[in-house]
Coordinates of C-alpha atoms in Angstrom, one line a residue:
X1 CA 8.0 -73.5 -147.1
X2 CA 6.8 -74.8 -143.8
X3 CA 9.5 -73.3 -142.0
X4 CA 9.6 -70.0 -144.1
X5 CA 5.8 -69.9 -143.5
X6 CA 6.3 -69.8 -139.4
X7 CA 9.2 -67.5 -140.0
X8 CA 6.7 -65.1 -142.0
X9 CA 3.8 -65.1 -138.8
X10 CA 6.2 -64.7 -136.6
X11 CA 7.3 -61.6 -137.9
X12 CA 4.2 -60.3 -138.6
X13 CA 3.1 -60.7 -135.1
X14 CA 6.2 -59.0 -134.4
X15 CA 5.7 -56.3 -136.5
X16 CA 2.1 -55.6 -135.3
X17 CA 3.0 -55.9 -131.7
X18 CA 5.6 -53.3 -131.9
X19 CA 3.1 -50.9 -134.2
X20 CA 0.2 -51.5 -131.5
X21 CA 3.0 -50.7 -128.3
X22 CA 3.6 -47.7 -130.7
X23 CA 0.5 -46.2 -131.2
X24 CA -1.9 -47.9 -128.1
X25 CA -4.2 -45.2 -125.9
X26 CA -3.5 -47.8 -122.8
X27 CA -1.3 -46.3 -121.0
X28 CA 2.2 -47.6 -120.2
X29 CA 1.5 -50.3 -123.5
X30 CA 4.2 -48.4 -125.3
X31 CA 7.2 -49.0 -123.0
X32 CA 6.8 -52.8 -123.7
X33 CA 8.9 -52.7 -126.8
X34 CA 11.1 -49.4 -127.2
X35 CA 15.0 -50.3 -128.8
X36 CA 16.2 -47.7 -126.3
X37 CA 14.6 -49.7 -123.0
X38 CA 16.6 -52.1 -121.0
X39 CA 14.8 -55.6 -120.2
X40 CA 14.6 -54.3 -116.7
X41 CA 12.5 -51.3 -117.3
X42 CA 10.8 -53.2 -119.4
X43 CA 10.4 -55.4 -116.9
X44 CA 9.2 -52.8 -114.4
X45 CA 6.6 -51.7 -116.6
X46 CA 4.9 -54.9 -117.2
X47 CA 4.6 -55.1 -113.4
X48 CA 3.1 -51.9 -112.9
X49 CA 1.1 -52.6 -115.9
X50 CA -0.6 -55.7 -114.6
X51 CA -0.6 -54.1 -110.7
X52 CA -2.7 -51.8 -112.0
X53 CA -5.1 -54.1 -114.6
X54 CA -5.6 -56.3 -110.9
X55 CA -6.2 -53.1 -109.0
X56 CA -8.9 -51.9 -111.7
X57 CA -10.1 -56.3 -111.6
X58 CA -10.7 -55.8 -108.0
X59 CA -12.5 -53.0 -107.9
X60 CA -15.0 -53.5 -111.2
X61 CA -15.4 -56.5 -108.9
X62 CA -16.6 -54.8 -105.9
X63 CA -18.7 -52.1 -108.2
X64 CA -20.5 -55.4 -109.5
X65 CA -21.4 -57.1 -106.6
X66 CA -22.7 -53.9 -105.3
X67 CA -24.7 -53.6 -108.3
X68 CA -26.1 -57.1 -108.3
X69 CA -26.7 -57.1 -104.8
X70 CA -27.9 -54.0 -103.7
X71 CA -29.8 -52.9 -106.7
X72 CA -32.8 -50.9 -105.1
X73 CA -32.6 -47.3 -102.6
X74 CA -34.9 -46.1 -100.3
X75 CA -34.8 -42.2 -100.2
X76 CA -38.0 -39.4 -99.8
X77 CA -39.8 -38.2 -102.7
X78 CA -39.3 -34.8 -104.2
X79 CA -42.3 -33.8 -103.5
X80 CA -44.8 -33.8 -100.6
X81 CA -48.0 -35.6 -101.0
X82 CA -51.3 -34.6 -99.8
X83 CA -53.5 -36.2 -97.2
X84 CA -56.2 -36.0 -99.8
X85 CA -54.6 -37.5 -102.2
X86 CA -54.9 -41.1 -100.0
X87 CA -57.7 -42.8 -98.2
X88 CA -58.3 -41.9 -94.5
X89 CA -57.6 -45.3 -92.4
X90 CA -59.6 -48.3 -91.6
X91 CA -60.4 -47.9 -88.4
X92 CA -61.1 -50.9 -86.0
X93 CA -62.4 -50.7 -82.7
X94 CA -63.2 -53.6 -79.7
X95 CA -64.7 -53.2 -76.8
X96 CA -63.1 -55.5 -73.8
X97 CA -66.3 -56.4 -72.3
X98 CA -67.6 -59.4 -74.6
X99 CA -70.7 -60.0 -73.8
X100 CA -73.7 -58.1 -71.8
X101 CA -74.7 -59.5 -68.5
X102 CA -78.7 -59.4 -69.2
X103 CA -77.3 -61.8 -71.7
X104 CA -74.7 -63.7 -70.7
X105 CA -72.8 -62.8 -66.7
X106 CA -70.2 -64.6 -67.6
X107 CA -68.5 -64.0 -63.7
X108 CA -71.4 -65.6 -62.2
X109 CA -72.0 -68.4 -64.5
X110 CA -68.0 -69.5 -64.6
X111 CA -68.5 -69.4 -60.7
X112 CA -71.9 -71.2 -60.5
X113 CA -70.3 -73.8 -62.9
X114 CA -67.0 -74.4 -60.6
X115 CA -69.7 -74.9 -57.8
X116 CA -71.7 -77.3 -60.2
X117 CA -68.6 -79.3 -60.8
X118 CA -67.0 -80.1 -57.2
X119 CA -70.1 -80.4 -55.3
X120 CA -71.8 -82.8 -58.1
X121 CA -68.5 -85.1 -58.2
X122 CA -66.9 -83.9 -61.6
X123 CA -70.1 -83.3 -63.7
X124 CA -72.3 -80.4 -64.3
X125 CA -75.5 -80.2 -67.1
X126 CA -76.0 -76.2 -66.8
X127 CA -77.5 -74.6 -70.1
X128 CA -74.9 -72.1 -70.3
X129 CA -71.7 -74.3 -71.0
X130 CA -72.3 -73.7 -74.4
X131 CA -71.8 -70.1 -74.3
X132 CA -69.4 -70.3 -71.6
X133 CA -66.9 -72.2 -74.0
X134 CA -67.9 -69.7 -76.9
X135 CA -67.1 -66.6 -75.3
X136 CA -64.1 -68.2 -73.3
X137 CA -62.1 -68.1 -76.7
X138 CA -61.8 -64.4 -76.2
X139 CA -60.0 -64.3 -73.0
X140 CA -56.9 -63.2 -72.3
X141 CA -54.1 -66.3 -71.3
X142 CA -54.4 -65.3 -67.3
X143 CA -57.9 -66.8 -67.5
X144 CA -57.1 -69.9 -69.2
X145 CA -54.0 -70.1 -67.1
X146 CA -56.8 -70.4 -63.5
X147 CA -59.8 -71.6 -65.3
X148 CA -58.3 -75.1 -67.6
X149 CA -61.6 -76.6 -66.0
X150 CA -64.3 -75.0 -68.9
X151 CA -61.6 -76.5 -71.7
X152 CA -62.3 -80.2 -70.7
X153 CA -66.4 -79.9 -69.4
X154 CA -68.8 -81.3 -72.1
X155 CA -70.0 -79.4 -74.5
X156 CA -71.5 -78.2 -77.8
X157 CA -68.8 -76.1 -79.9
X158 CA -70.6 -76.5 -83.8
X159 CA -71.2 -72.8 -84.2
X160 CA -68.6 -70.7 -82.3
X161 CA -69.3 -67.3 -84.0
X162 CA -73.4 -67.8 -84.5
X163 CA -72.9 -68.0 -81.0
X164 CA -70.7 -65.5 -80.2
X165 CA -73.2 -63.0 -82.8
X166 CA -76.1 -63.4 -80.7
X167 CA -74.3 -63.1 -77.2
X168 CA -72.4 -59.8 -78.6
X169 CA -72.8 -56.1 -77.4
X170 CA -75.9 -54.1 -79.1
X171 CA -74.1 -52.0 -81.6
X172 CA -76.7 -49.7 -81.5
X173 CA -76.1 -49.7 -77.5
X174 CA -72.6 -49.5 -78.1
X175 CA -72.0 -46.8 -81.2
X176 CA -73.7 -43.2 -80.6
X177 CA -72.9 -40.6 -82.8
X178 CA -70.4 -40.1 -85.4
X179 CA -69.0 -37.2 -87.1
X180 CA -66.5 -37.4 -90.1
X181 CA -65.2 -34.3 -92.2
X182 CA -67.8 -31.7 -89.7
X183 CA -70.7 -34.0 -90.9
X184 CA -73.0 -36.0 -88.2
X185 CA -74.6 -39.5 -88.7
X186 CA -75.3 -42.3 -86.7
X187 CA -72.3 -44.4 -86.1
X188 CA -74.0 -48.1 -85.8
X189 CA -74.9 -47.2 -89.5
X190 CA -71.4 -46.8 -90.8
X191 CA -69.3 -48.6 -88.3
X192 CA -69.8 -52.4 -89.6
X193 CA -69.3 -55.6 -88.0
X194 CA -65.7 -57.4 -88.4
X195 CA -64.8 -60.9 -87.2
X196 CA -61.6 -60.8 -85.6
X197 CA -60.2 -62.6 -82.8
X198 CA -61.4 -60.2 -80.2
X199 CA -64.7 -60.9 -80.9
X200 CA -66.9 -59.0 -83.3
X201 CA -65.7 -55.7 -83.7
X202 CA -66.8 -52.2 -85.4
X203 CA -64.8 -51.1 -88.4
X204 CA -64.7 -47.7 -90.2
X205 CA -63.8 -46.9 -93.5
X206 CA -62.8 -51.0 -94.5
X207 CA -63.0 -52.3 -97.9
X208 CA -66.0 -54.3 -98.9
X209 CA -65.5 -58.1 -98.0
X210 CA -65.6 -59.5 -102.0
X211 CA -62.3 -57.1 -102.7
X212 CA -60.1 -57.8 -99.9
X213 CA -61.5 -61.9 -99.8
X214 CA -61.2 -64.8 -102.7
X215 CA -65.2 -66.1 -102.1
X216 CA -64.1 -69.2 -104.0
X217 CA -61.5 -70.4 -101.5
X218 CA -63.3 -69.4 -98.2
X219 CA -66.3 -71.4 -96.9
X220 CA -70.0 -70.6 -96.9
X221 CA -71.1 -70.7 -93.1
X222 CA -70.4 -66.9 -91.9
X223 CA -69.3 -64.5 -93.4
X224 CA -66.3 -62.1 -91.9
X225 CA -67.7 -58.6 -92.6
X226 CA -70.8 -57.1 -93.4
X227 CA -72.2 -55.6 -96.7
X228 CA -71.3 -52.5 -97.2
X229 CA -73.4 -50.1 -99.3
X230 CA -74.4 -46.6 -99.6
X231 CA -77.1 -44.4 -97.8
X232 CA -77.8 -42.4 -100.2
X233 CA -77.0 -41.3 -104.1
X234 CA -74.7 -39.4 -103.1
X235 CA -72.7 -41.4 -100.8
X236 CA -69.9 -43.3 -102.1
X237 CA -68.7 -46.6 -100.6
X238 CA -65.6 -46.8 -98.8
X239 CA -62.6 -46.5 -98.3
X240 CA -63.0 -42.9 -98.3
X241 CA -60.7 -40.4 -98.9
X242 CA -59.4 -37.6 -96.6
X243 CA -60.9 -34.8 -96.6
X244 CA -57.9 -32.4 -95.1
X245 CA -56.1 -32.5 -91.8
X246 CA -57.1 -31.1 -88.4
X247 CA -60.3 -32.4 -86.1
X248 CA -62.8 -31.0 -88.7
X249 CA -61.4 -33.2 -90.9
X250 CA -61.0 -36.3 -89.3
X251 CA -63.6 -38.8 -87.2
X252 CA -65.3 -38.7 -83.7
X253 CA -67.0 -41.3 -82.1
X254 CA -68.9 -41.5 -79.4
X255 CA -69.2 -44.7 -77.1
X256 CA -71.9 -45.9 -74.5
X257 CA -70.6 -48.9 -72.3
X258 CA -73.2 -49.7 -69.4
X259 CA -71.0 -50.3 -66.4
X260 CA -73.3 -53.2 -65.3
X261 CA -71.8 -55.5 -68.2
X262 CA -68.0 -54.6 -67.5
X263 CA -66.8 -58.5 -66.5
X264 CA -62.6 -58.8 -65.2
X265 CA -62.5 -62.1 -65.5
X266 CA -62.6 -62.7 -68.7
X267 CA -60.1 -60.3 -70.4
X268 CA -58.3 -59.0 -66.5
X269 CA -57.9 -55.8 -65.3
X270 CA -57.9 -53.5 -68.2
X271 CA -61.1 -52.2 -69.8
X272 CA -62.4 -50.3 -72.4
X273 CA -61.5 -50.2 -76.4
X274 CA -59.2 -51.6 -78.4
X275 CA -58.3 -49.0 -81.3
X276 CA -56.4 -50.7 -84.4
X277 CA -55.5 -48.0 -87.6
X278 CA -54.6 -49.4 -90.4
X279 CA -55.1 -49.7 -93.7
X280 CA -58.4 -49.8 -95.5
X281 CA -57.1 -53.2 -97.7
X282 CA -55.6 -54.6 -94.2
X283 CA -57.7 -57.5 -92.9
X284 CA -57.6 -56.4 -88.8
X285 CA -55.5 -58.4 -86.5
X286 CA -56.7 -56.8 -83.3
X287 CA -54.6 -58.6 -81.1
X288 CA -51.2 -58.1 -83.0
X289 CA -51.1 -54.3 -82.3
X290 CA -53.3 -51.9 -81.1
X291 CA -54.0 -48.4 -78.7
X292 CA -55.6 -48.7 -75.6
X293 CA -58.3 -46.5 -74.4
X294 CA -59.5 -46.1 -71.1
X295 CA -63.3 -45.6 -69.9
X296 CA -64.6 -42.0 -69.6
X297 CA -61.8 -40.4 -71.3
X298 CA -61.5 -38.2 -74.3
X299 CA -59.0 -39.3 -76.6
X300 CA -57.5 -37.2 -79.6
X301 CA -55.5 -39.3 -82.0
X302 CA -53.3 -37.4 -84.7
X303 CA -52.0 -39.2 -87.5
X304 CA -48.9 -38.7 -89.4
X305 CA -48.6 -41.0 -92.9
X306 CA -46.0 -43.2 -93.7
X307 CA -46.2 -44.3 -97.1
X308 CA -43.9 -46.3 -99.4
X309 CA -44.0 -46.4 -103.2
X310 CA -41.6 -47.9 -105.6
X311 CA -40.5 -46.3 -109.0
X312 CA -41.1 -47.9 -112.3
X313 CA -37.3 -48.4 -112.9
X314 CA -37.4 -50.5 -109.1
X315 CA -40.2 -52.6 -110.7
X316 CA -38.4 -53.4 -113.7
X317 CA -36.0 -55.7 -111.1
X318 CA -37.2 -58.9 -109.6
X319 CA -39.2 -59.1 -106.0
X320 CA -35.8 -60.8 -104.4
X321 CA -33.3 -57.7 -105.4
X322 CA -36.7 -54.9 -104.3
X323 CA -37.3 -56.6 -101.8
X324 CA -41.4 -56.3 -101.9
X325 CA -43.8 -57.5 -103.3
X326 CA -46.7 -56.2 -106.3
X327 CA -50.1 -57.3 -106.0
X328 CA -49.5 -59.7 -109.3
X329 CA -46.5 -61.3 -108.4
X330 CA -47.1 -62.8 -105.1
X331 CA -50.6 -65.3 -105.0
X332 CA -52.7 -65.3 -102.0
X333 CA -54.8 -67.8 -101.3
X334 CA -57.6 -66.6 -99.1
X335 CA -57.4 -62.8 -100.5
X336 CA -57.2 -60.5 -103.0
X337 CA -54.9 -58.0 -102.2
X338 CA -51.8 -58.3 -101.3
X339 CA -49.9 -56.7 -98.1
X340 CA -47.6 -57.8 -95.6
X341 CA -50.7 -58.1 -93.1
X342 CA -53.1 -60.2 -95.3
X343 CA -50.1 -62.7 -95.7
X344 CA -49.1 -63.4 -92.0
X345 CA -52.6 -64.0 -91.4
X346 CA -52.8 -66.2 -94.0
X347 CA -49.4 -67.5 -92.8
X348 CA -51.2 -67.9 -89.3
X349 CA -53.7 -70.0 -90.6
X350 CA -51.8 -72.6 -92.2
X351 CA -49.1 -72.8 -89.2
X352 CA -52.3 -73.6 -87.3
X353 CA -53.9 -76.2 -89.2
X354 CA -50.7 -77.7 -89.6
X355 CA -50.1 -77.8 -85.6
X356 CA -53.8 -77.9 -84.4
X357 CA -55.4 -79.6 -87.0
X358 CA -58.1 -77.2 -86.8
X359 CA -58.0 -73.1 -87.2
X360 CA -59.2 -70.2 -84.8
X361 CA -62.7 -68.6 -85.5
X362 CA -61.8 -65.8 -86.7
X363 CA -59.0 -66.8 -89.6
X364 CA -60.1 -67.3 -93.4
X365 CA -60.1 -70.8 -93.8
X366 CA -61.2 -73.2 -96.7
X367 CA -64.4 -75.8 -96.4
X368 CA -61.9 -78.8 -95.3
X369 CA -60.9 -76.9 -92.0
X370 CA -62.4 -77.1 -88.7
X371 CA -63.0 -74.8 -86.3
X372 CA -60.5 -75.1 -83.5
X373 CA -62.8 -76.0 -80.0
X374 CA -61.9 -74.3 -76.5
X375 CA -59.7 -77.3 -75.5
X376 CA -57.0 -76.7 -78.7
X377 CA -56.8 -72.7 -77.3
X378 CA -53.1 -73.5 -76.0
X379 CA -52.1 -74.7 -79.2
X380 CA -53.9 -72.0 -80.8
X381 CA -52.1 -69.4 -79.0
X382 CA -48.9 -71.0 -79.3
X383 CA -49.0 -71.1 -83.4
X384 CA -47.9 -67.7 -83.5
X385 CA -44.5 -68.4 -81.5
X386 CA -44.2 -70.6 -84.6
X387 CA -44.1 -67.6 -86.8
X388 CA -40.6 -66.5 -87.0
X389 CA -39.0 -70.0 -86.9
X390 CA -35.3 -70.6 -84.8
X391 CA -32.3 -73.1 -85.4
X392 CA -33.7 -75.2 -82.2
X393 CA -36.9 -77.3 -83.9
X394 CA -35.5 -79.9 -84.5
X395 CA -38.7 -82.6 -84.2
X396 CA -39.7 -83.9 -87.4
X397 CA -43.1 -82.0 -86.4
X398 CA -41.7 -78.6 -86.1
X399 CA -39.3 -79.1 -89.1
X400 CA -42.7 -79.2 -91.4
X401 CA -44.1 -76.4 -89.4
X402 CA -40.6 -74.5 -90.4
X403 CA -40.8 -75.5 -94.1
X404 CA -44.6 -74.3 -94.2
X405 CA -43.3 -70.6 -92.2
X406 CA -40.5 -70.6 -94.9
X407 CA -43.2 -71.0 -97.9
X408 CA -45.1 -67.9 -96.6
X409 CA -42.3 -65.0 -97.6
X410 CA -44.4 -62.4 -96.4
X411 CA -42.0 -59.5 -97.4
X412 CA -44.0 -55.7 -97.8
X413 CA -46.1 -54.9 -100.3
X414 CA -44.3 -52.4 -102.8
X415 CA -46.7 -49.8 -102.4
X416 CA -47.9 -49.5 -98.3
X417 CA -49.0 -47.0 -96.2
X418 CA -48.9 -46.7 -92.4
X419 CA -49.3 -44.0 -89.5
X420 CA -47.8 -42.8 -86.4
X421 CA -49.7 -41.6 -84.0
X422 CA -49.4 -39.1 -81.4
X423 CA -52.1 -38.8 -78.7
X424 CA -53.5 -37.1 -76.0
X425 CA -56.3 -37.8 -73.3
X426 CA -58.1 -36.3 -71.1
X427 CA -61.0 -37.0 -68.3
X428 CA -64.9 -36.7 -69.3
X429 CA -66.7 -35.7 -66.0
X430 CA -70.3 -36.8 -67.4
X431 CA -71.8 -36.1 -64.0
X432 CA -71.0 -32.4 -63.5
X433 CA -72.1 -32.1 -66.9
X434 CA -75.4 -33.7 -66.7
X435 CA -75.9 -31.9 -63.3
X436 CA -75.9 -28.9 -65.3
X437 CA -78.1 -29.6 -67.9
X438 CA -80.3 -30.9 -64.9
X439 CA -80.0 -34.3 -65.7
X440 CA -79.5 -36.5 -62.8
X441 CA -79.4 -40.5 -62.4
X442 CA -77.9 -40.7 -65.2
X443 CA -74.0 -40.7 -65.2
X444 CA -73.8 -43.4 -63.0
X445 CA -75.3 -46.1 -65.6
X446 CA -72.6 -45.7 -68.3
X447 CA -69.3 -44.6 -69.0
X448 CA -68.8 -42.0 -71.8
X449 CA -65.7 -42.7 -74.1
X450 CA -65.2 -40.5 -76.9
X451 CA -62.0 -40.6 -79.7
X452 CA -61.1 -38.2 -82.1
X453 CA -59.2 -39.5 -84.9
X454 CA -57.4 -36.9 -87.3
X455 CA -54.7 -36.4 -89.8
X456 CA -52.2 -33.8 -88.1
X457 CA -50.5 -32.3 -91.2
X458 CA -51.9 -31.5 -94.4
X459 CA -48.9 -32.6 -96.6
X460 CA -46.5 -35.3 -95.9
X461 CA -42.7 -36.3 -97.5
X462 CA -43.4 -40.2 -99.1
X463 CA -40.5 -42.6 -99.4
X464 CA -39.3 -44.4 -102.7
X465 CA -37.8 -47.1 -103.6
X466 CA -35.9 -46.4 -107.3
X467 CA -32.9 -47.8 -108.8
X468 CA -29.4 -47.5 -107.1
X469 CA -27.3 -48.9 -109.9
X470 CA -28.7 -49.4 -113.4
X471 CA -26.5 -50.6 -116.6
X472 CA -25.5 -47.2 -116.8
X473 CA -24.3 -46.3 -113.7
X474 CA -22.4 -49.8 -113.8
X475 CA -20.8 -49.2 -117.2
X476 CA -20.3 -45.6 -116.3
X477 CA -18.5 -46.9 -113.2
X478 CA -16.8 -49.1 -114.8
X479 CA -15.4 -47.1 -117.4
X480 CA -14.2 -44.7 -114.7
X481 CA -12.2 -47.2 -113.2
X482 CA -10.7 -48.6 -116.3
X483 CA -9.9 -44.4 -117.4
X484 CA -8.6 -44.3 -113.9
X485 CA -5.9 -47.0 -113.7
X486 CA -5.5 -48.1 -117.4
X487 CA -6.7 -45.1 -119.4
X488 CA -8.5 -47.5 -121.3
X489 CA -11.9 -46.4 -123.2
X490 CA -14.2 -47.8 -125.9
X491 CA -11.6 -47.0 -128.5
X492 CA -8.7 -48.5 -126.5
X493 CA -10.6 -52.1 -126.6
X494 CA -11.5 -51.4 -130.4
X495 CA -8.2 -51.0 -131.2
X496 CA -7.0 -54.2 -129.3
X497 CA -10.0 -56.4 -132.1
X498 CA -8.3 -54.0 -134.9
X499 CA -4.7 -55.3 -134.3
X500 CA -5.7 -58.8 -133.8
X501 CA -8.4 -59.4 -136.7
X502 CA -7.8 -56.8 -139.0
X503 CA -4.2 -55.4 -138.9
X504 CA -2.1 -58.9 -139.5
X505 CA -3.7 -59.3 -142.6
X506 CA -2.9 -56.0 -143.7
X507 CA 0.6 -56.4 -143.0

């Protein structure tokens, strides 16, 4: 009975197999079992079938790799975007002159300190040492290379920010009239003091500090930005939306600088202003990227927005595949709003803390972090070079810093806005202008500089992250390859299931 059962099962399998070969919709299978086919012919068709299956599997594997590794593509949006649908950029202006001469003549006091130090055999008791050490934190690397003595002179550096604020230029004396969207206003009321690594700068259209910073994570010794409030019932808080393209819809700023206050020892031979144009949600790091504005010129800056957004189909992917972060996906300790620049500033703070056991006065910090004294200036300067780790960092200390940098993971934000700029400039002949208007002996006291910032065009093309290969595309590609190589469809797969499960019992 057992042998009879085995022969019966073998007979059923052979009959089902022959029936499948005769009726299968898969190409080439019908030649596997034909009485009129010789063994050589059947072997040839088997080899061809296996090679086709191999080629199909290789192509499907390549399609899967592409779908798994590069599922996102950045393309141009189908529609143009008007500039009045986006915010006007934030403008941060930093004077190269850090302190007025009537508060601190930096060059004279430094020379006097050096003379006292040499005459008194390495000591000095000048009252301006604390002021010099505070202002020196804003000076360039050339000054610190030539004047290392100041770093080792005893002085009190408990309140660097308070000292800089007392010594900084008068805002009303530096900022003149402003014109935004064809309306004149006082610059001092709309450009707020912002603490940066360049000292106290003036920023237009930056978001309020309580919307940028996590106040619960910051110290309470000083604030980084002035509070924003409207000056009238009809005025709205920053950030303001753009009103259109052209000079009449942009920002025009008149700047004034007293010639007697210009100091070449601290900031070097480049005098004027540093201007940074950035997104209103980005806290400015002026030393990272800026435009140089010389004295006595009229500067015209035409902006062309470069905006990238992320579609909902791409948002369903993980951040590893789309290579960007939404605000809810990436938590920052000191900032409420995620963008790449805020993340890098927080990362630089952590690296500086790890290297120097203190941070720069302009960096966001917690209550348990100390402000670095001037003697740690070289360490603070070197910290930014560790932001991109290299393989030659072999010591255990550098490995620790490398681990901190690797944890930063500062990818771009999924919705970001940058600006391409085109600049033109011309000399301002203030002396001739004053002579024509019978105003004499005034042009030799001040440098007058004007800056006009506006959108070049009313519409621009937005870039968009979207899905390149979804499940539907992947299945469609697989179906196309299976059909091309083997003539396989979903019904062909169901046929196989039918002949394996249902048909043997029917036979």
